Amino acid sequence: MHDLSHAFSLALQLAASGDPGLWQIVGLSLQVTLSAVAISTLLGLPVGALLALGRFPGRNALIVIFNAAMGLPPVVVGLVVYLLLSRSGPLGEFGILFTPKAMVIAQSILVFPIVTALSRQVIEDLWAEYSEQLRSLGSNAAKSIGTLLWDGRFSLVTVVLAGFGRAAAEVGAIIIVGGNIDGFTRTMTTAIALETSKGDLALALGLGFVLLMIVVLVNGAAWIARRAGERLAGA
Amino acid sequence: MRLLRLALAFTAILAVTVPASAQDKSIIVASTTSTENSGLFKYLLPIFKEKTGIDVKVVALGTGQALDVGRRGDADVVFVHAKPLEEKFVADGEGVARYEVMYNDFVVIGPKSDPAKIAGSKDVLEAFKKIAAAKASFISRGDKSGTHVAELKYWKEADIDPETGKGSWYKEIGQGMGAALNTASSSNSYVLSDRGTWISFKNRGDLKIVVEGDKRLFNQYGVMLVNPVKHPNVKKELGQTFIDWLVSPEGQKAIANYKIDGEQLFFPNATGKPST
Amino acid sequence: MRAPTTSLPLVLDRVGFSAGGVEILHDLSLRIEPGAPTIILGPNGAGKSVLLRLCHGLLSPSGGSIRAGNVAVSTERTALVFQRPVMLRRSVLANVAYGIVGKHARGRASALLERVGLSHLARRPARKLSGGEQQRVALARAWGRNPEILFLDEPTASLDPAATRAVEDIVGEIAAQGVKIVMATHDLGQARRLAGDVAFLHKGRLLEHTPAATFFDAPRTPQAAAFLRGELLT
């Protein structure tokens, strides 16, 4: 218990210190994670909607694949992306291994199936309720998808937050493709892994608490936005 | 909706503008966890950058992995500590030339209770024999790192096959130095460590140095430029500038000056010429 | 108000409909003319809801044909108010505006809300409204579609008398605008109040289609007579 309380007070000191090194790491973590979540959302919502509403051969197989891909092992994804981006790999010429871009790519691969699979479920449930009414009101496919995304927005925010949680907590993939380079690709989670390996468990835990605080802040902001939105738009 | 769109657009832009490289003048150095974890790079690199303006990005891995990153052309410079592997790297044409930079030494770490009764010994082979005879718990890196390679060499010279102890007293964890020390600390085991990592390691628990000072524990670090003929993307001028600086009197002095609690971690011994 | 309607008369010729191997409508021929509201009467399970969905274009017949005047049967020219209308997760105003095409959708929606007496709730979340209020939102929303025919599927089935009265008043007002009303109900009182003619459905077959007065005073089939006495439950 003493270790934990020590780590917690260390976390508060870290957060209060305004240490530029820490904020640089926090900033990069958010940048990488939010970029990956944004990309996954932009791709995952339309694909989720397509899977929810579309009727085509192989649809059920795709749904199963996306559901399963929510559990992709980060280390495996990291390794595959590493081999793809390596100078000796097929995408080596772009030279983005060991850069934040590589980390965004790896995390997008992890988050995209989560956003797709969960939004597919949300949209499919809503479609079951809405489909006849929307057709009666003359809504075509494109307008219906827009309607479902908009009317499902509060559930979909939760979907996106699930993706954010996965990305924010992830270390296995980004440490491989980012290289955990000090001041360049070091994020909260890779810094925690590093401090653990240096035996500085208190600092590692302290950083962990700081990460938790950030995740709570992001979720809190989303919650407030959701409540305000519900009150204004009425859901 | 407008806000949401704005947020999406904003993050999308971030994704595009995440810097591919903070500066053009930068190199990637594949190195070992021991040099990174000991804090040496945090000390050296700002001095080097001040002088040359070159950003050095260190990817810290086990020696085997670091050499592999070099072999794939993903680093410009490899800075590791496993002489036989390094020589093979150069002989295979993966690296241009090997320069010796510095050394530190390995130490055998063990619990204060010392079940194998080896504390104070200066003979690492004798100590390893006693550990095996006592079937005292031993943590091996098991990750093809420089430290792991050295450890296997000592077992061989002591004429012991640690494989026979697998599943009982000999435990391969397949992780970095820090993880090995953490495991040893929590299970009161013996472990071979480089001195630098040990000095900067904080979670010691009941561990202490039990064997040190054997000449065989000498741990040489070498640095190599990845072969730009094989990998045209290698920044050979910038990489060579870094290597030249490391082996220059100025770089050597900087290495000697790095201390934790007054204790010097690495001892420069560059000749300034390729070693092979 | 509008160019002469073209969706009328609505002519069903030997229409059959089955789903999952169950025959729901059988060999049904019916001609719906412009004029006073047509009331579809019949016990539960008679096929009233399916008949309305076929006429609205949400379902296609398995057999026979439906012709709407000289145009295709379509959700563009007709509107349907469901027994339990789905309120979108939006404001009352946005729900009404949803089905209206064009720039002035919100302005028109406001005017429609005024006419159904819900202006004061325009900004409220539609799903938080009472059943009667939701039904009036659905009427305004359907009205906004500018239908030539308005189908209503038991719109007052779960409402109290006051709410029922409000809905009937609005239906009357829509009818007065020249919109043909086709309403399914099993509420005999409502049928008497609104009907111009009555189509009586039983077990997927059309048993009678007569002027309202004829139906209520002198039903021709024993089933209709039993229904009027309250003795025909399915």
Coordinates of N, CA and C in Angstrom, one line a residue, chain C residues 24-215:
Chain C
I24 N -51.3 -13.8 -45.7 CA -51.9 -12.8 -44.9 C -53.1 -12.1 -45.6
L25 N -52.9 -11.8 -46.9 CA -54.0 -11.3 -47.6 C -54.3 -12.2 -48.8
H26 N -55.6 -12.4 -49.1 CA -56.0 -13.4 -50.1 C -56.9 -12.7 -51.1
D27 N -56.5 -12.7 -52.4 CA -57.3 -12.4 -53.5 C -58.2 -11.2 -53.2
L28 N -57.5 -10.1 -52.9 CA -58.2 -8.9 -52.4 C -58.4 -7.9 -53.5
S29 N -59.6 -7.5 -53.8 CA -59.8 -6.5 -54.8 C -60.6 -5.4 -54.2
L30 N -60.1 -4.1 -54.4 CA -60.7 -3.0 -53.6 C -60.4 -1.7 -54.5
R31 N -61.4 -0.8 -54.5 CA -61.2 0.4 -55.2 C -61.5 1.6 -54.3
I32 N -60.4 2.4 -54.1 CA -60.6 3.5 -53.1 C -60.7 4.8 -54.0
E33 N -61.8 5.5 -53.8 CA -62.1 6.6 -54.6 C -61.8 7.9 -53.8
P34 N -61.6 9.0 -54.5 CA -61.5 10.3 -53.8 C -62.7 10.6 -53.0
G35 N -62.6 11.4 -52.0 CA -63.8 11.8 -51.2 C -63.6 11.6 -49.8
A36 N -64.7 11.3 -49.1 CA -64.7 11.2 -47.6 C -63.8 10.0 -47.2
P37 N -63.4 10.0 -45.9 CA -62.4 9.0 -45.5 C -62.9 7.5 -45.7
T38 N -62.0 6.7 -46.1 CA -62.3 5.2 -46.2 C -61.8 4.6 -44.9
I39 N -62.6 3.9 -44.2 CA -62.2 3.2 -43.0 C -62.1 1.7 -43.2
I40 N -60.9 1.2 -42.8 CA -60.7 -0.3 -42.9 C -61.1 -0.8 -41.6
L41 N -62.1 -1.6 -41.5 CA -62.5 -2.2 -40.2 C -62.2 -3.7 -40.2
G42 N -62.0 -4.2 -39.1 CA -61.8 -5.7 -38.9 C -61.1 -6.0 -37.6
P43 N -61.3 -7.2 -37.2 CA -60.7 -7.6 -35.9 C -59.1 -7.7 -36.0
N44 N -58.5 -7.9 -34.9 CA -57.0 -8.1 -34.9 C -56.6 -9.2 -35.8
G45 N -55.6 -9.0 -36.6 CA -55.1 -10.1 -37.4 C -55.8 -10.2 -38.7
A46 N -56.7 -9.3 -39.1 CA -57.5 -9.3 -40.3 C -56.6 -9.0 -41.5
G47 N -55.5 -8.3 -41.2 CA -54.6 -7.9 -42.4 C -54.6 -6.5 -42.7
K48 N -55.2 -5.7 -41.7 CA -55.3 -4.2 -42.0 C -54.0 -3.5 -42.2
S49 N -53.0 -3.8 -41.3 CA -51.7 -3.1 -41.3 C -51.0 -3.5 -42.6
V50 N -51.0 -4.7 -43.0 CA -50.3 -5.2 -44.2 C -51.0 -4.5 -45.4
L51 N -52.3 -4.4 -45.4 CA -53.0 -3.7 -46.5 C -52.5 -2.3 -46.7
L52 N -52.4 -1.6 -45.5 CA -51.9 -0.2 -45.6 C -50.5 -0.1 -46.1
R53 N -49.6 -1.0 -45.6 CA -48.2 -1.0 -46.1 C -48.1 -1.2 -47.6
L54 N -49.0 -2.1 -48.1 CA -49.0 -2.4 -49.5 C -49.4 -1.2 -50.3
C55 N -50.4 -0.5 -49.8 CA -50.9 0.7 -50.5 C -49.9 1.8 -50.5
H56 N -49.1 1.9 -49.4 CA -48.2 3.0 -49.2 C -46.9 2.7 -50.0
G57 N -46.7 1.4 -50.3 CA -45.5 1.1 -51.1 C -44.3 0.5 -50.2
L58 N -44.6 0.3 -49.0 CA -43.5 -0.3 -48.1 C -43.4 -1.8 -48.4
L59 N -44.5 -2.4 -48.8 CA -44.5 -3.9 -49.1 C -44.9 -4.0 -50.6
S60 N -44.5 -5.1 -51.2 CA -45.0 -5.4 -52.6 C -45.9 -6.6 -52.5
P61 N -46.9 -6.6 -53.2 CA -47.9 -7.8 -53.2 C -47.2 -9.0 -53.8
S62 N -47.6 -10.2 -53.2 CA -47.0 -11.5 -53.8 C -47.8 -11.9 -55.0
G63 N -49.1 -11.4 -55.1 CA -49.9 -11.7 -56.3 C -50.8 -10.5 -56.5
G64 N -51.3 -10.4 -57.8 CA -52.2 -9.3 -58.1 C -51.5 -8.0 -58.3
S65 N -52.2 -6.9 -58.4 CA -51.6 -5.6 -58.7 C -52.3 -4.5 -57.9
I66 N -51.5 -3.4 -57.7 CA -52.1 -2.2 -57.1 C -51.7 -1.1 -58.1
R67 N -52.8 -0.3 -58.5 CA -52.5 0.8 -59.3 C -53.0 2.1 -58.6
A68 N -52.2 3.1 -58.6 CA -52.5 4.3 -57.9 C -52.8 5.4 -59.0
G69 N -54.1 5.5 -59.4 CA -54.4 6.4 -60.4 C -53.6 6.1 -61.6
N70 N -52.8 7.2 -62.1 CA -52.0 7.0 -63.3 C -50.5 7.0 -62.9
V71 N -50.2 6.8 -61.6 CA -48.8 6.8 -61.2 C -48.5 5.6 -60.5
A72 N -47.2 5.4 -60.2 CA -46.7 4.2 -59.4 C -47.1 4.4 -58.0
V73 N -47.4 3.3 -57.3 CA -47.5 3.3 -55.8 C -46.2 3.7 -55.2
S74 N -46.2 4.8 -54.4 CA -44.9 5.2 -53.9 C -45.1 6.0 -52.5
T75 N -44.0 5.9 -51.7 CA -44.1 6.6 -50.5 C -43.9 8.1 -50.7
E76 N -43.7 8.5 -52.0 CA -43.6 10.0 -52.2 C -44.9 10.7 -52.3
R77 N -45.9 9.9 -52.8 CA -47.2 10.5 -53.0 C -48.2 10.2 -51.9
T78 N -47.9 9.3 -51.1 CA -48.7 8.9 -50.0 C -48.0 9.0 -48.7
A79 N -48.6 9.1 -47.5 CA -48.0 9.1 -46.2 C -48.7 8.1 -45.3
L80 N -47.9 7.6 -44.3 CA -48.5 6.6 -43.4 C -48.1 7.0 -42.0
V81 N -49.2 7.0 -41.1 CA -48.9 7.2 -39.7 C -49.1 5.8 -39.0
F82 N -48.0 5.3 -38.5 CA -48.0 4.0 -37.9 C -48.7 4.0 -36.5
Q83 N -49.1 2.8 -36.1 CA -49.8 2.7 -34.9 C -48.9 3.2 -33.7
R84 N -47.6 2.8 -33.8 CA -46.6 3.3 -32.9 C -45.5 4.0 -33.7
P85 N -45.7 5.3 -34.0 CA -44.7 6.0 -34.9 C -43.4 6.0 -34.2
V86 N -42.3 5.9 -35.0 CA -41.0 6.0 -34.4 C -40.6 7.5 -34.4
M87 N -40.3 7.9 -33.1 CA -39.8 9.3 -33.0 C -38.3 9.3 -33.1
L88 N -37.8 10.1 -34.1 CA -36.3 10.1 -34.2 C -35.7 10.8 -33.0
R89 N -34.5 10.5 -32.7 CA -33.9 11.0 -31.4 C -33.4 12.5 -31.7
R90 N -34.4 13.3 -31.9 CA -34.2 14.7 -32.2 C -35.4 15.5 -31.6
S91 N -35.3 16.8 -31.8 CA -36.4 17.6 -31.3 C -37.7 17.4 -32.1
V92 N -38.8 17.8 -31.5 CA -40.1 17.7 -32.2 C -40.1 18.4 -33.5
L93 N -39.5 19.6 -33.6 CA -39.4 20.3 -34.8 C -38.6 19.5 -35.9
A94 N -37.5 19.0 -35.4 CA -36.6 18.3 -36.4 C -37.3 17.0 -36.9
N95 N -38.1 16.4 -36.1 CA -38.9 15.2 -36.5 C -39.8 15.6 -37.6
V96 N -40.5 16.7 -37.5 CA -41.5 17.1 -38.5 C -40.8 17.5 -39.8
A97 N -39.7 18.2 -39.6 CA -38.9 18.8 -40.7 C -38.2 17.6 -41.5
Y98 N -38.0 16.5 -40.9 CA -37.3 15.4 -41.5 C -37.8 15.0 -42.8
G99 N -39.1 14.9 -43.0 CA -39.7 14.3 -44.2 C -39.9 15.4 -45.2
I100 N -39.6 16.7 -44.9 CA -39.9 17.8 -45.8 C -38.7 18.1 -46.6
V101 N -38.9 18.1 -47.9 CA -37.7 18.4 -48.8 C -37.7 19.9 -49.1
G102 N -36.5 20.4 -49.2 CA -36.3 21.8 -49.6 C -35.8 22.7 -48.4
K103 N -35.6 23.9 -48.8 CA -34.9 24.9 -48.0 C -35.8 25.3 -46.8
H104 N -37.1 25.4 -47.0 CA -37.9 26.0 -46.0 C -38.5 24.9 -45.1
A105 N -37.8 23.8 -44.9 CA -38.4 22.7 -44.2 C -38.7 23.1 -42.8
R106 N -37.8 23.8 -42.1 CA -38.1 24.1 -40.7 C -39.2 25.1 -40.5
G107 N -39.3 26.0 -41.5 CA -40.4 27.0 -41.5 C -41.7 26.3 -41.6
R108 N -41.8 25.4 -42.6 CA -43.0 24.6 -42.8 C -43.3 23.7 -41.6
A109 N -42.3 23.1 -41.1 CA -42.5 22.3 -39.9 C -43.1 23.1 -38.7
S110 N -42.6 24.3 -38.6 CA -43.2 25.2 -37.5 C -44.6 25.4 -37.7
A111 N -45.0 25.7 -39.0 CA -46.4 26.0 -39.3 C -47.2 24.8 -39.0
L112 N -46.7 23.6 -39.4 CA -47.5 22.3 -39.1 C -47.7 22.1 -37.6
L113 N -46.6 22.4 -36.9 CA -46.7 22.2 -35.4 C -47.8 23.1 -34.8
E114 N -47.8 24.3 -35.4 CA -48.9 25.2 -35.0 C -50.3 24.6 -35.2
R115 N -50.4 24.0 -36.3 CA -51.7 23.4 -36.7 C -52.1 22.2 -35.9
V116 N -51.1 21.5 -35.4 CA -51.5 20.4 -34.5 C -51.3 20.8 -33.0
G117 N -51.1 22.1 -32.8 CA -51.1 22.6 -31.4 C -49.9 22.2 -30.6
L118 N -48.8 22.0 -31.2 CA -47.6 21.6 -30.4 C -46.4 22.6 -30.5
S119 N -46.7 23.8 -31.0 CA -45.7 24.8 -31.1 C -44.8 24.9 -29.8
H120 N -45.5 24.9 -28.7 CA -44.8 25.1 -27.5 C -43.8 24.0 -27.1
L121 N -43.9 22.8 -27.8 CA -43.0 21.7 -27.6 C -41.9 21.6 -28.6
A122 N -41.9 22.5 -29.6 CA -41.1 22.3 -30.8 C -39.6 21.9 -30.5
R123 N -39.1 22.5 -29.4 CA -37.6 22.3 -29.1 C -37.4 21.1 -28.2
R124 N -38.5 20.5 -27.7 CA -38.3 19.4 -26.8 C -37.9 18.1 -27.5
P125 N -37.2 17.2 -26.8 CA -36.9 15.9 -27.4 C -38.2 15.1 -27.7
A126 N -38.4 14.7 -29.0 CA -39.6 14.1 -29.3 C -40.0 12.8 -28.5
R127 N -38.9 12.1 -28.1 CA -39.2 10.8 -27.4 C -39.6 11.0 -26.0
K128 N -39.5 12.3 -25.5 CA -39.9 12.5 -24.2 C -41.4 12.9 -24.1
L129 N -42.1 13.0 -25.3 CA -43.5 13.4 -25.3 C -44.4 12.3 -24.9
S130 N -45.7 12.6 -24.5 CA -46.6 11.6 -24.2 C -47.1 10.9 -25.5
G131 N -47.8 9.8 -25.4 CA -48.2 9.0 -26.5 C -49.1 9.8 -27.4
G132 N -50.0 10.6 -26.9 CA -50.9 11.4 -27.7 C -50.2 12.5 -28.4
E133 N -49.2 13.1 -27.7 CA -48.4 14.2 -28.3 C -47.5 13.6 -29.5
Q134 N -47.0 12.4 -29.2 CA -46.2 11.8 -30.3 C -47.0 11.5 -31.5
Q135 N -48.2 11.1 -31.3 CA -49.1 10.7 -32.4 C -49.4 12.0 -33.2
R136 N -49.5 13.1 -32.5 CA -49.8 14.4 -33.2 C -48.5 14.8 -34.0
V137 N -47.3 14.6 -33.4 CA -46.1 14.9 -34.1 C -46.0 14.1 -35.4
A138 N -46.4 12.8 -35.3 CA -46.4 11.9 -36.4 C -47.4 12.4 -37.5
L139 N -48.5 12.9 -37.1 CA -49.5 13.4 -38.0 C -48.9 14.6 -38.8
A140 N -48.3 15.5 -38.0 CA -47.7 16.7 -38.6 C -46.6 16.3 -39.6
R141 N -45.8 15.3 -39.2 CA -44.7 14.8 -40.0 C -45.3 14.2 -41.3
A142 N -46.3 13.4 -41.2 CA -46.9 12.8 -42.4 C -47.6 13.9 -43.3
W143 N -48.2 14.8 -42.6 CA -48.9 15.9 -43.4 C -47.8 16.7 -44.2
G144 N -46.7 16.9 -43.5 CA -45.6 17.7 -44.2 C -45.1 17.0 -45.5
R145 N -45.4 15.7 -45.6 CA -45.0 15.0 -46.9 C -45.9 15.4 -48.1
N146 N -46.9 16.3 -47.8 CA -47.9 16.6 -48.9 C -48.5 15.5 -49.6
P147 N -49.1 14.5 -48.8 CA -49.5 13.3 -49.5 C -50.9 13.5 -50.2
E148 N -51.1 12.7 -51.2 CA -52.4 12.7 -51.9 C -53.3 11.8 -51.1
I149 N -52.7 10.7 -50.5 CA -53.5 9.9 -49.6 C -52.7 9.8 -48.3
L150 N -53.5 9.9 -47.2 CA -52.8 9.7 -45.9 C -53.4 8.4 -45.3
F151 N -52.5 7.4 -45.1 CA -52.9 6.2 -44.4 C -52.7 6.3 -42.9
L152 N -53.6 5.8 -42.2 CA -53.4 5.8 -40.7 C -53.7 4.4 -40.2
D153 N -52.8 3.9 -39.4 CA -52.9 2.6 -38.9 C -53.2 2.6 -37.4
E154 N -54.5 2.5 -37.1 CA -55.0 2.6 -35.7 C -54.3 3.6 -34.9
P155 N -54.4 4.9 -35.3 CA -53.6 5.9 -34.7 C -54.0 6.2 -33.3
T156 N -55.1 5.8 -32.9 CA -55.6 6.1 -31.5 C -55.7 4.9 -30.6
A157 N -55.1 3.7 -31.1 CA -55.3 2.5 -30.4 C -55.0 2.5 -28.9
S158 N -53.9 3.3 -28.6 CA -53.5 3.2 -27.2 C -53.7 4.6 -26.5
L159 N -54.6 5.4 -27.0 CA -54.7 6.8 -26.5 C -56.0 6.9 -25.6
D160 N -55.9 7.9 -24.7 CA -57.1 8.1 -23.9 C -58.1 9.0 -24.7
P161 N -59.4 9.1 -24.2 CA -60.4 9.8 -25.1 C -60.0 11.2 -25.5
A162 N -59.4 12.0 -24.6 CA -59.0 13.4 -25.0 C -58.0 13.4 -26.1
A163 N -57.0 12.5 -26.0 CA -56.0 12.5 -27.0 C -56.5 11.9 -28.3
T164 N -57.5 11.0 -28.2 CA -58.1 10.4 -29.3 C -58.9 11.5 -30.1
R165 N -59.6 12.3 -29.3 CA -60.3 13.4 -29.9 C -59.4 14.4 -30.6
A166 N -58.3 14.7 -30.0 CA -57.3 15.7 -30.6 C -56.8 15.1 -32.0
V167 N -56.5 13.8 -32.0 CA -56.1 13.2 -33.2 C -57.1 13.2 -34.3
E168 N -58.4 12.9 -33.9 CA -59.5 12.9 -34.9 C -59.7 14.3 -35.4
D169 N -59.6 15.3 -34.6 CA -59.7 16.7 -35.1 C -58.7 17.0 -36.2
I170 N -57.5 16.6 -35.9 CA -56.4 16.9 -36.9 C -56.7 16.1 -38.2
V171 N -57.1 14.8 -38.0 CA -57.4 14.0 -39.2 C -58.5 14.7 -40.0
G172 N -59.5 15.2 -39.3 CA -60.6 15.9 -40.0 C -60.1 17.1 -40.8
E173 N -59.1 17.9 -40.1 CA -58.6 19.1 -40.8 C -57.8 18.7 -42.0
I174 N -57.0 17.6 -41.9 CA -56.2 17.2 -43.1 C -57.2 16.8 -44.2
A175 N -58.2 16.1 -43.8 CA -59.2 15.7 -44.9 C -59.8 16.9 -45.5
A176 N -60.1 17.9 -44.7 CA -60.7 19.1 -45.3 C -59.8 19.8 -46.3
Q177 N -58.5 19.5 -46.2 CA -57.6 20.1 -47.2 C -57.6 19.4 -48.5
G178 N -58.4 18.3 -48.6 CA -58.5 17.6 -49.9 C -57.7 16.4 -49.9
V179 N -57.1 16.0 -48.7 CA -56.3 14.8 -48.7 C -57.2 13.6 -48.4
K180 N -57.0 12.5 -49.2 CA -57.8 11.3 -49.0 C -57.3 10.6 -47.8
I181 N -58.2 10.3 -46.9 CA -57.9 9.6 -45.6 C -58.3 8.1 -45.8
V182 N -57.3 7.2 -45.5 CA -57.6 5.8 -45.4 C -57.1 5.3 -44.1
M183 N -58.1 4.9 -43.2 CA -57.7 4.7 -41.8 C -58.1 3.3 -41.4
A184 N -57.2 2.5 -40.8 CA -57.6 1.3 -40.2 C -57.9 1.5 -38.7
T185 N -58.9 0.9 -38.3 CA -59.3 1.0 -36.9 C -60.1 -0.2 -36.5
H186 N -60.2 -0.5 -35.2 CA -61.2 -1.4 -34.8 C -62.2 -0.7 -33.7
D187 N -62.0 0.6 -33.7 CA -62.9 1.4 -32.8 C -64.1 1.8 -33.6
L188 N -65.3 1.2 -33.3 CA -66.5 1.4 -34.0 C -67.0 2.8 -33.9
G189 N -66.8 3.4 -32.8 CA -67.3 4.8 -32.6 C -66.5 5.7 -33.5
Q190 N -65.2 5.5 -33.6 CA -64.4 6.3 -34.4 C -64.8 6.1 -35.9
A191 N -65.1 4.9 -36.3 CA -65.5 4.6 -37.6 C -66.7 5.3 -38.0
R192 N -67.7 5.3 -37.1 CA -69.0 6.0 -37.3 C -68.8 7.5 -37.5
R193 N -67.9 8.1 -36.6 CA -67.7 9.5 -36.7 C -67.0 9.9 -38.0
L194 N -66.1 9.1 -38.6 CA -65.3 9.6 -39.7 C -65.6 9.0 -41.0
A195 N -66.2 7.9 -41.1 CA -66.2 7.1 -42.3 C -67.1 7.7 -43.4
G196 N -66.6 7.7 -44.6 CA -67.5 7.9 -45.8 C -67.9 6.5 -46.3
D197 N -66.9 5.6 -46.4 CA -67.2 4.2 -46.8 C -66.4 3.3 -45.9
V198 N -66.8 2.1 -45.8 CA -66.1 1.1 -44.9 C -65.7 -0.1 -45.8
A199 N -64.5 -0.5 -45.5 CA -64.0 -1.8 -46.1 C -63.8 -2.8 -44.9
F200 N -64.5 -3.9 -44.9 CA -64.5 -4.8 -43.8 C -63.6 -6.0 -44.2
L201 N -62.5 -6.2 -43.4 CA -61.6 -7.3 -43.6 C -61.7 -8.3 -42.5
H202 N -61.6 -9.6 -43.0 CA -61.6 -10.7 -42.0 C -60.8 -11.8 -42.5
K203 N -59.8 -12.2 -41.7 CA -58.8 -13.3 -42.1 C -58.3 -13.1 -43.5
G204 N -57.8 -11.9 -43.8 CA -57.1 -11.6 -45.0 C -58.0 -11.5 -46.2
R205 N -59.3 -11.5 -46.0 CA -60.3 -11.4 -47.2 C -61.1 -10.1 -47.0
L206 N -61.4 -9.5 -48.1 CA -62.4 -8.4 -48.0 C -63.8 -8.9 -48.1
L207 N -64.5 -8.7 -47.0 CA -65.9 -9.3 -47.0 C -66.9 -8.3 -47.5
E208 N -66.7 -7.0 -47.2 CA -67.6 -6.0 -47.6 C -66.9 -4.7 -47.9
H209 N -67.4 -3.9 -48.9 CA -67.0 -2.5 -49.1 C -68.2 -1.7 -49.5
T210 N -68.8 -1.0 -48.6 CA -70.0 -0.3 -48.8 C -70.0 1.1 -48.2
P211 N -70.9 2.0 -48.6 CA -71.0 3.3 -47.8 C -71.2 3.0 -46.4
A212 N -70.7 3.9 -45.5 CA -70.7 3.7 -44.1 C -72.1 3.4 -43.6
A213 N -73.1 4.2 -44.0 CA -74.4 4.0 -43.5 C -74.9 2.6 -43.8
T214 N -74.7 2.1 -45.0 CA -75.1 0.8 -45.3 C -74.4 -0.2 -44.4
F215 N -73.1 -0.1 -44.2 CA -72.4 -1.0 -43.4 C -72.9 -1.1 -42.0

